Amino acid sequence: MDQTQELREVVVFFSYDNPTRPRRLAEVMLAELKLPHLALGVDALTGGCELRLYYHKETLAQVQAYLHQRKIIHDISYL
C-alpha cells in the first residue's frame, strides 16, 4: 500500500433517520470493531453523526459489512 492511500480519510455519516441515536451507533461500532478513528461528532445541521477514519481497504470492508448487516442508514464519503 502506498503512503498516499494511507493518508486518505473516509467519513461515515450515520443518519438521524436510524431508530437509535446516530452517535450511539457510531460509538458501538467503534467498540465492536476496535477501530482507531480521527474524529467523531454530531452534525448540528442534520442531527446525524460523522465518523472520520483513515482509509484502509480492509477496514472499509469491515465497516460496510457491519453497517449493511445491521441495516444502519449511512453514507460514506472519501476525502
PDB file of N, CA and C in Angstrom:
ATOM      1  N   MET A   1       0.847  -1.167   0.000  1.00  0.00           N
ATOM      2  CA  MET A   1       0.000   0.000   0.000  1.00  0.00           C
ATOM      3  C   MET A   1       0.897   1.236   0.000  1.00  0.00           C
ATOM      4  N   ASP A   2       0.615   2.204  -0.851  1.00  0.00           N
ATOM      5  CA  ASP A   2       1.469   3.383  -0.889  1.00  0.00           C
ATOM      6  C   ASP A   2       1.038   4.392   0.180  1.00  0.00           C
ATOM      7  N   GLN A   3       1.927   5.343   0.465  1.00  0.00           N
ATOM      8  CA  GLN A   3       1.681   6.296   1.546  1.00  0.00           C
ATOM      9  C   GLN A   3       0.508   7.221   1.268  1.00  0.00           C
ATOM     10  N   THR A   4       0.250   7.565   0.016  1.00  0.00           N
ATOM     11  CA  THR A   4      -0.870   8.461  -0.272  1.00  0.00           C
ATOM     12  C   THR A   4      -2.189   7.801   0.086  1.00  0.00           C
ATOM     13  N   GLN A   5      -2.287   6.499  -0.104  1.00  0.00           N
ATOM     14  CA  GLN A   5      -3.511   5.797   0.264  1.00  0.00           C
ATOM     15  C   GLN A   5      -3.672   5.801   1.792  1.00  0.00           C
ATOM     16  N   GLU A   6      -2.574   5.682   2.514  1.00  0.00           N
ATOM     17  CA  GLU A   6      -2.617   5.684   3.975  1.00  0.00           C
ATOM     18  C   GLU A   6      -3.156   7.001   4.519  1.00  0.00           C
ATOM     19  N   LEU A   7      -2.898   8.103   3.836  1.00  0.00           N
ATOM     20  CA  LEU A   7      -3.260   9.411   4.354  1.00  0.00           C
ATOM     21  C   LEU A   7      -4.682   9.838   3.999  1.00  0.00           C
ATOM     22  N   ARG A   8      -5.331   9.119   3.128  1.00  0.00           N
ATOM     23  CA  ARG A   8      -6.701   9.471   2.768  1.00  0.00           C
ATOM     24  C   ARG A   8      -7.636   9.167   3.926  1.00  0.00           C
ATOM     25  N   GLU A   9      -8.736   9.896   3.949  1.00  0.00           N
ATOM     26  CA  GLU A   9      -9.715   9.699   5.011  1.00  0.00           C
ATOM     27  C   GLU A   9     -11.061   9.295   4.433  1.00  0.00           C
ATOM     28  N   VAL A  10     -11.843   8.659   5.277  1.00  0.00           N
ATOM     29  CA  VAL A  10     -13.201   8.273   4.944  1.00  0.00           C
ATOM     30  C   VAL A  10     -14.099   8.873   6.024  1.00  0.00           C
ATOM     31  N   VAL A  11     -15.232   9.429   5.608  1.00  0.00           N
ATOM     32  CA  VAL A  11     -16.220   9.922   6.560  1.00  0.00           C
ATOM     33  C   VAL A  11     -17.438   9.025   6.464  1.00  0.00           C
ATOM     34  N   VAL A  12     -17.798   8.420   7.582  1.00  0.00           N
ATOM     35  CA  VAL A  12     -19.008   7.604   7.658  1.00  0.00           C
ATOM     36  C   VAL A  12     -20.048   8.466   8.359  1.00  0.00           C
ATOM     37  N   PHE A  13     -21.153   8.720   7.658  1.00  0.00           N
ATOM     38  CA  PHE A  13     -22.227   9.540   8.213  1.00  0.00           C
ATOM     39  C   PHE A  13     -23.367   8.623   8.641  1.00  0.00           C
ATOM     40  N   PHE A  14     -23.713   8.668   9.916  1.00  0.00           N
ATOM     41  CA  PHE A  14     -24.826   7.893  10.459  1.00  0.00           C
ATOM     42  C   PHE A  14     -26.055   8.796  10.464  1.00  0.00           C
ATOM     43  N   SER A  15     -27.077   8.399   9.751  1.00  0.00           N
ATOM     44  CA  SER A  15     -28.263   9.228   9.582  1.00  0.00           C
ATOM     45  C   SER A  15     -29.105   9.329  10.852  1.00  0.00           C
ATOM     46  N   TYR A  16     -29.731  10.480  11.009  1.00  0.00           N
ATOM     47  CA  TYR A  16     -30.673  10.705  12.092  1.00  0.00           C
ATOM     48  C   TYR A  16     -31.928   9.849  11.902  1.00  0.00           C
ATOM     49  N   ASP A  17     -32.141   9.328  10.703  1.00  0.00           N
ATOM     50  CA  ASP A  17     -33.315   8.504  10.404  1.00  0.00           C
ATOM     51  C   ASP A  17     -33.237   7.110  11.025  1.00  0.00           C
ATOM     52  N   ASN A  18     -32.110   6.757  11.610  1.00  0.00           N
ATOM     53  CA  ASN A  18     -31.985   5.470  12.300  1.00  0.00           C
ATOM     54  C   ASN A  18     -32.788   5.521  13.601  1.00  0.00           C
ATOM     55  N   PRO A  19     -33.344   4.382  14.044  1.00  0.00           N
ATOM     56  CA  PRO A  19     -34.119   4.380  15.288  1.00  0.00           C
ATOM     57  C   PRO A  19     -33.275   4.659  16.537  1.00  0.00           C
ATOM     58  N   THR A  20     -31.991   4.350  16.490  1.00  0.00           N
ATOM     59  CA  THR A  20     -31.069   4.615  17.600  1.00  0.00           C
ATOM     60  C   THR A  20     -30.304   5.898  17.298  1.00  0.00           C
ATOM     61  N   ARG A  21     -29.938   6.645  18.344  1.00  0.00           N
ATOM     62  CA  ARG A  21     -29.177   7.885  18.146  1.00  0.00           C
ATOM     63  C   ARG A  21     -27.924   7.613  17.317  1.00  0.00           C
ATOM     64  N   PRO A  22     -27.661   8.444  16.321  1.00  0.00           N
ATOM     65  CA  PRO A  22     -26.510   8.229  15.435  1.00  0.00           C
ATOM     66  C   PRO A  22     -25.170   8.140  16.170  1.00  0.00           C
ATOM     67  N   ARG A  23     -24.952   9.001  17.143  1.00  0.00           N
ATOM     68  CA  ARG A  23     -23.672   8.963  17.865  1.00  0.00           C
ATOM     69  C   ARG A  23     -23.517   7.631  18.597  1.00  0.00           C
ATOM     70  N   ARG A  24     -24.593   7.131  19.169  1.00  0.00           N
ATOM     71  CA  ARG A  24     -24.550   5.841  19.877  1.00  0.00           C
ATOM     72  C   ARG A  24     -24.200   4.719  18.908  1.00  0.00           C
ATOM     73  N   LEU A  25     -24.786   4.746  17.710  1.00  0.00           N
ATOM     74  CA  LEU A  25     -24.481   3.734  16.691  1.00  0.00           C
ATOM     75  C   LEU A  25     -22.990   3.739  16.358  1.00  0.00           C
ATOM     76  N   ALA A  26     -22.434   4.941  16.188  1.00  0.00           N
ATOM     77  CA  ALA A  26     -21.012   5.072  15.848  1.00  0.00           C
ATOM     78  C   ALA A  26     -20.131   4.566  16.988  1.00  0.00           C
ATOM     79  N   GLU A  27     -20.470   4.926  18.221  1.00  0.00           N
ATOM     80  CA  GLU A  27     -19.673   4.501  19.373  1.00  0.00           C
ATOM     81  C   GLU A  27     -19.681   2.978  19.528  1.00  0.00           C
ATOM     82  N   VAL A  28     -20.840   2.368  19.341  1.00  0.00           N
ATOM     83  CA  VAL A  28     -20.947   0.910  19.461  1.00  0.00           C
ATOM     84  C   VAL A  28     -20.132   0.231  18.361  1.00  0.00           C
ATOM     85  N   MET A  29     -20.231   0.746  17.123  1.00  0.00           N
ATOM     86  CA  MET A  29     -19.472   0.163  16.020  1.00  0.00           C
ATOM     87  C   MET A  29     -17.970   0.263  16.285  1.00  0.00           C
ATOM     88  N   LEU A  30     -17.512   1.424  16.742  1.00  0.00           N
ATOM     89  CA  LEU A  30     -16.088   1.604  17.047  1.00  0.00           C
ATOM     90  C   LEU A  30     -15.624   0.598  18.099  1.00  0.00           C
ATOM     91  N   ALA A  31     -16.432   0.408  19.124  1.00  0.00           N
ATOM     92  CA  ALA A  31     -16.070  -0.523  20.198  1.00  0.00           C
ATOM     93  C   ALA A  31     -16.071  -1.970  19.707  1.00  0.00           C
ATOM     94  N   GLU A  32     -17.087  -2.354  18.956  1.00  0.00           N
ATOM     95  CA  GLU A  32     -17.191  -3.738  18.488  1.00  0.00           C
ATOM     96  C   GLU A  32     -16.100  -4.094  17.482  1.00  0.00           C
ATOM     97  N   LEU A  33     -15.793  -3.163  16.588  1.00  0.00           N
ATOM     98  CA  LEU A  33     -14.785  -3.432  15.564  1.00  0.00           C
ATOM     99  C   LEU A  33     -13.381  -3.034  16.016  1.00  0.00           C
ATOM    100  N   LYS A  34     -13.283  -2.377  17.162  1.00  0.00           N
ATOM    101  CA  LYS A  34     -11.995  -1.918  17.709  1.00  0.00           C
ATOM    102  C   LYS A  34     -11.232  -1.067  16.690  1.00  0.00           C
ATOM    103  N   LEU A  35     -11.930  -0.046  16.172  1.00  0.00           N
ATOM    104  CA  LEU A  35     -11.358   0.807  15.136  1.00  0.00           C
ATOM    105  C   LEU A  35     -10.735   2.068  15.717  1.00  0.00           C
ATOM    106  N   PRO A  36      -9.517   2.392  15.299  1.00  0.00           N
ATOM    107  CA  PRO A  36      -8.981   3.711  15.628  1.00  0.00           C
ATOM    108  C   PRO A  36      -9.695   4.728  14.742  1.00  0.00           C
ATOM    109  N   HIS A  37      -9.935   5.911  15.271  1.00  0.00           N
ATOM    110  CA  HIS A  37     -10.632   6.912  14.466  1.00  0.00           C
ATOM    111  C   HIS A  37     -10.010   8.285  14.681  1.00  0.00           C
ATOM    112  N   LEU A  38     -10.296   9.173  13.753  1.00  0.00           N
ATOM    113  CA  LEU A  38      -9.741  10.519  13.808  1.00  0.00           C
ATOM    114  C   LEU A  38     -10.656  11.477  14.552  1.00  0.00           C
ATOM    115  N   ALA A  39     -11.956  11.368  14.309  1.00  0.00           N
ATOM    116  CA  ALA A  39     -12.912  12.278  14.932  1.00  0.00           C
ATOM    117  C   ALA A  39     -14.299  11.661  14.918  1.00  0.00           C
ATOM    118  N   LEU A  40     -15.104  12.095  15.867  1.00  0.00           N
ATOM    119  CA  LEU A  40     -16.482  11.648  15.974  1.00  0.00           C
ATOM    120  C   LEU A  40     -17.281  12.838  16.468  1.00  0.00           C
ATOM    121  N   GLY A  41     -18.333  13.197  15.757  1.00  0.00           N
ATOM    122  CA  GLY A  41     -19.128  14.335  16.187  1.00  0.00           C
ATOM    123  C   GLY A  41     -20.493  14.368  15.542  1.00  0.00           C
ATOM    124  N   VAL A  42     -21.390  15.104  16.186  1.00  0.00           N
ATOM    125  CA  VAL A  42     -22.750  15.250  15.681  1.00  0.00           C
ATOM    126  C   VAL A  42     -22.798  16.444  14.741  1.00  0.00           C
ATOM    127  N   ASP A  43     -23.445  16.268  13.610  1.00  0.00           N
ATOM    128  CA  ASP A  43     -23.631  17.337  12.636  1.00  0.00           C
ATOM    129  C   ASP A  43     -24.791  18.211  13.117  1.00  0.00           C
ATOM    130  N   ALA A  44     -24.514  19.459  13.460  1.00  0.00           N
ATOM    131  CA  ALA A  44     -25.531  20.361  14.005  1.00  0.00           C
ATOM    132  C   ALA A  44     -26.665  20.634  13.020  1.00  0.00           C
ATOM    133  N   LEU A  45     -26.376  20.572  11.745  1.00  0.00           N
ATOM    134  CA  LEU A  45     -27.386  20.859  10.726  1.00  0.00           C
ATOM    135  C   LEU A  45     -28.378  19.713  10.557  1.00  0.00           C
ATOM    136  N   THR A  46     -27.884  18.487  10.537  1.00  0.00           N
ATOM    137  CA  THR A  46     -28.749  17.342  10.230  1.00  0.00           C
ATOM    138  C   THR A  46     -29.106  16.490  11.443  1.00  0.00           C
ATOM    139  N   GLY A  47     -28.329  16.584  12.510  1.00  0.00           N
ATOM    140  CA  GLY A  47     -28.550  15.737  13.672  1.00  0.00           C
ATOM    141  C   GLY A  47     -27.903  14.374  13.535  1.00  0.00           C
ATOM    142  N   GLY A  48     -27.301  14.117  12.383  1.00  0.00           N
ATOM    143  CA  GLY A  48     -26.594  12.854  12.174  1.00  0.00           C
ATOM    144  C   GLY A  48     -25.230  12.897  12.836  1.00  0.00           C
ATOM    145  N   CYS A  49     -24.484  11.829  12.708  1.00  0.00           N
ATOM    146  CA  CYS A  49     -23.165  11.736  13.327  1.00  0.00           C
ATOM    147  C   CYS A  49     -22.126  11.423  12.258  1.00  0.00           C
ATOM    148  N   GLU A  50     -21.007  12.139  12.303  1.00  0.00           N
ATOM    149  CA  GLU A  50     -19.913  11.904  11.369  1.00  0.00           C
ATOM    150  C   GLU A  50     -18.753  11.242  12.094  1.00  0.00           C
ATOM    151  N   LEU A  51     -18.230  10.209  11.469  1.00  0.00           N
ATOM    152  CA  LEU A  51     -17.086   9.478  11.996  1.00  0.00           C
ATOM    153  C   LEU A  51     -15.993   9.510  10.938  1.00  0.00           C
ATOM    154  N   ARG A  52     -14.816  10.012  11.305  1.00  0.00           N
ATOM    155  CA  ARG A  52     -13.687  10.068  10.369  1.00  0.00           C
ATOM    156  C   ARG A  52     -12.705   8.955  10.677  1.00  0.00           C
ATOM    157  N   LEU A  53     -12.333   8.235   9.625  1.00  0.00           N
ATOM    158  CA  LEU A  53     -11.366   7.143   9.728  1.00  0.00           C
ATOM    159  C   LEU A  53     -10.308   7.326   8.650  1.00  0.00           C
ATOM    160  N   TYR A  54      -9.100   6.805   8.893  1.00  0.00           N
ATOM    161  CA  TYR A  54      -8.137   6.729   7.802  1.00  0.00           C
ATOM    162  C   TYR A  54      -8.615   5.665   6.833  1.00  0.00           C
ATOM    163  N   TYR A  55      -8.429   5.915   5.538  1.00  0.00           N
ATOM    164  CA  TYR A  55      -8.849   4.950   4.530  1.00  0.00           C
ATOM    165  C   TYR A  55      -7.920   3.745   4.551  1.00  0.00           C
ATOM    166  N   HIS A  56      -8.504   2.591   4.637  1.00  0.00           N
ATOM    167  CA  HIS A  56      -7.792   1.322   4.513  1.00  0.00           C
ATOM    168  C   HIS A  56      -8.810   0.337   3.959  1.00  0.00           C
ATOM    169  N   LYS A  57      -8.464  -0.342   2.894  1.00  0.00           N
ATOM    170  CA  LYS A  57      -9.414  -1.197   2.182  1.00  0.00           C
ATOM    171  C   LYS A  57     -10.090  -2.225   3.096  1.00  0.00           C
ATOM    172  N   GLU A  58      -9.318  -2.902   3.932  1.00  0.00           N
ATOM    173  CA  GLU A  58      -9.884  -3.935   4.807  1.00  0.00           C
ATOM    174  C   GLU A  58     -10.796  -3.331   5.872  1.00  0.00           C
ATOM    175  N   THR A  59     -10.379  -2.203   6.434  1.00  0.00           N
ATOM    176  CA  THR A  59     -11.200  -1.534   7.439  1.00  0.00           C
ATOM    177  C   THR A  59     -12.519  -1.084   6.835  1.00  0.00           C
ATOM    178  N   LEU A  60     -12.451  -0.515   5.648  1.00  0.00           N
ATOM    179  CA  LEU A  60     -13.667  -0.051   4.987  1.00  0.00           C
ATOM    180  C   LEU A  60     -14.609  -1.219   4.700  1.00  0.00           C
ATOM    181  N   ALA A  61     -14.076  -2.340   4.280  1.00  0.00           N
ATOM    182  CA  ALA A  61     -14.906  -3.527   4.024  1.00  0.00           C
ATOM    183  C   ALA A  61     -15.575  -3.992   5.315  1.00  0.00           C
ATOM    184  N   GLN A  62     -14.842  -3.951   6.410  1.00  0.00           N
ATOM    185  CA  GLN A  62     -15.376  -4.324   7.720  1.00  0.00           C
ATOM    186  C   GLN A  62     -16.521  -3.395   8.121  1.00  0.00           C
ATOM    187  N   VAL A  63     -16.305  -2.097   7.957  1.00  0.00           N
ATOM    188  CA  VAL A  63     -17.313  -1.095   8.305  1.00  0.00           C
ATOM    189  C   VAL A  63     -18.562  -1.274   7.442  1.00  0.00           C
ATOM    190  N   GLN A  64     -18.381  -1.423   6.139  1.00  0.00           N
ATOM    191  CA  GLN A  64     -19.528  -1.589   5.242  1.00  0.00           C
ATOM    192  C   GLN A  64     -20.328  -2.839   5.592  1.00  0.00           C
ATOM    193  N   ALA A  65     -19.657  -3.935   5.871  1.00  0.00           N
ATOM    194  CA  ALA A  65     -20.349  -5.175   6.239  1.00  0.00           C
ATOM    195  C   ALA A  65     -21.136  -4.984   7.536  1.00  0.00           C
ATOM    196  N   TYR A  66     -20.534  -4.335   8.504  1.00  0.00           N
ATOM    197  CA  TYR A  66     -21.190  -4.079   9.789  1.00  0.00           C
ATOM    198  C   TYR A  66     -22.462  -3.255   9.584  1.00  0.00           C
ATOM    199  N   LEU A  67     -22.346  -2.175   8.818  1.00  0.00           N
ATOM    200  CA  LEU A  67     -23.485  -1.282   8.601  1.00  0.00           C
ATOM    201  C   LEU A  67     -24.612  -1.965   7.828  1.00  0.00           C
ATOM    202  N   HIS A  68     -24.265  -2.699   6.799  1.00  0.00           N
ATOM    203  CA  HIS A  68     -25.282  -3.383   5.991  1.00  0.00           C
ATOM    204  C   HIS A  68     -25.954  -4.505   6.776  1.00  0.00           C
ATOM    205  N   GLN A  69     -25.171  -5.239   7.533  1.00  0.00           N
ATOM    206  CA  GLN A  69     -25.715  -6.351   8.316  1.00  0.00           C
ATOM    207  C   GLN A  69     -26.747  -5.858   9.331  1.00  0.00           C
ATOM    208  N   ARG A  70     -26.515  -4.684   9.890  1.00  0.00           N
ATOM    209  CA  ARG A  70     -27.410  -4.130  10.905  1.00  0.00           C
ATOM    210  C   ARG A  70     -28.435  -3.161  10.318  1.00  0.00           C
ATOM    211  N   LYS A  71     -28.416  -3.012   8.998  1.00  0.00           N
ATOM    212  CA  LYS A  71     -29.360  -2.136   8.285  1.00  0.00           C
ATOM    213  C   LYS A  71     -29.342  -0.698   8.830  1.00  0.00           C
ATOM    214  N   ILE A  72     -28.138  -0.203   9.075  1.00  0.00           N
ATOM    215  CA  ILE A  72     -27.953   1.158   9.569  1.00  0.00           C
ATOM    216  C   ILE A  72     -27.935   2.106   8.374  1.00  0.00           C
ATOM    217  N   ILE A  73     -28.759   3.147   8.446  1.00  0.00           N
ATOM    218  CA  ILE A  73     -28.812   4.142   7.369  1.00  0.00           C
ATOM    219  C   ILE A  73     -27.556   5.000   7.480  1.00  0.00           C
ATOM    220  N   HIS A  74     -26.788   5.035   6.398  1.00  0.00           N
ATOM    221  CA  HIS A  74     -25.496   5.711   6.435  1.00  0.00           C
ATOM    222  C   HIS A  74     -25.102   6.196   5.038  1.00  0.00           C
ATOM    223  N   ASP A  75     -24.036   6.954   5.012  1.00  0.00           N
ATOM    224  CA  ASP A  75     -23.424   7.392   3.764  1.00  0.00           C
ATOM    225  C   ASP A  75     -21.921   7.411   4.011  1.00  0.00           C
ATOM    226  N   ILE A  76     -21.155   7.073   2.986  1.00  0.00           N
ATOM    227  CA  ILE A  76     -19.697   7.076   3.114  1.00  0.00           C
ATOM    228  C   ILE A  76     -19.115   8.010   2.063  1.00  0.00           C
ATOM    229  N   SER A  77     -18.251   8.915   2.511  1.00  0.00           N
ATOM    230  CA  SER A  77     -17.578   9.854   1.615  1.00  0.00           C
ATOM    231  C   SER A  77     -16.075   9.661   1.732  1.00  0.00           C
ATOM    232  N   TYR A  78     -15.395   9.875   0.636  1.00  0.00           N
ATOM    233  CA  TYR A  78     -13.935   9.742   0.601  1.00  0.00           C
ATOM    234  C   TYR A  78     -13.325  11.127   0.464  1.00  0.00           C
ATOM    235  N   LEU A  79     -12.347  11.443   1.305  1.00  0.00           N
ATOM    236  CA  LEU A  79     -11.679  12.749   1.246  1.00  0.00           C
ATOM    237  C   LEU A  79     -10.313  12.608   0.628  1.00  0.00           C
TER     238      LEU A  79
END
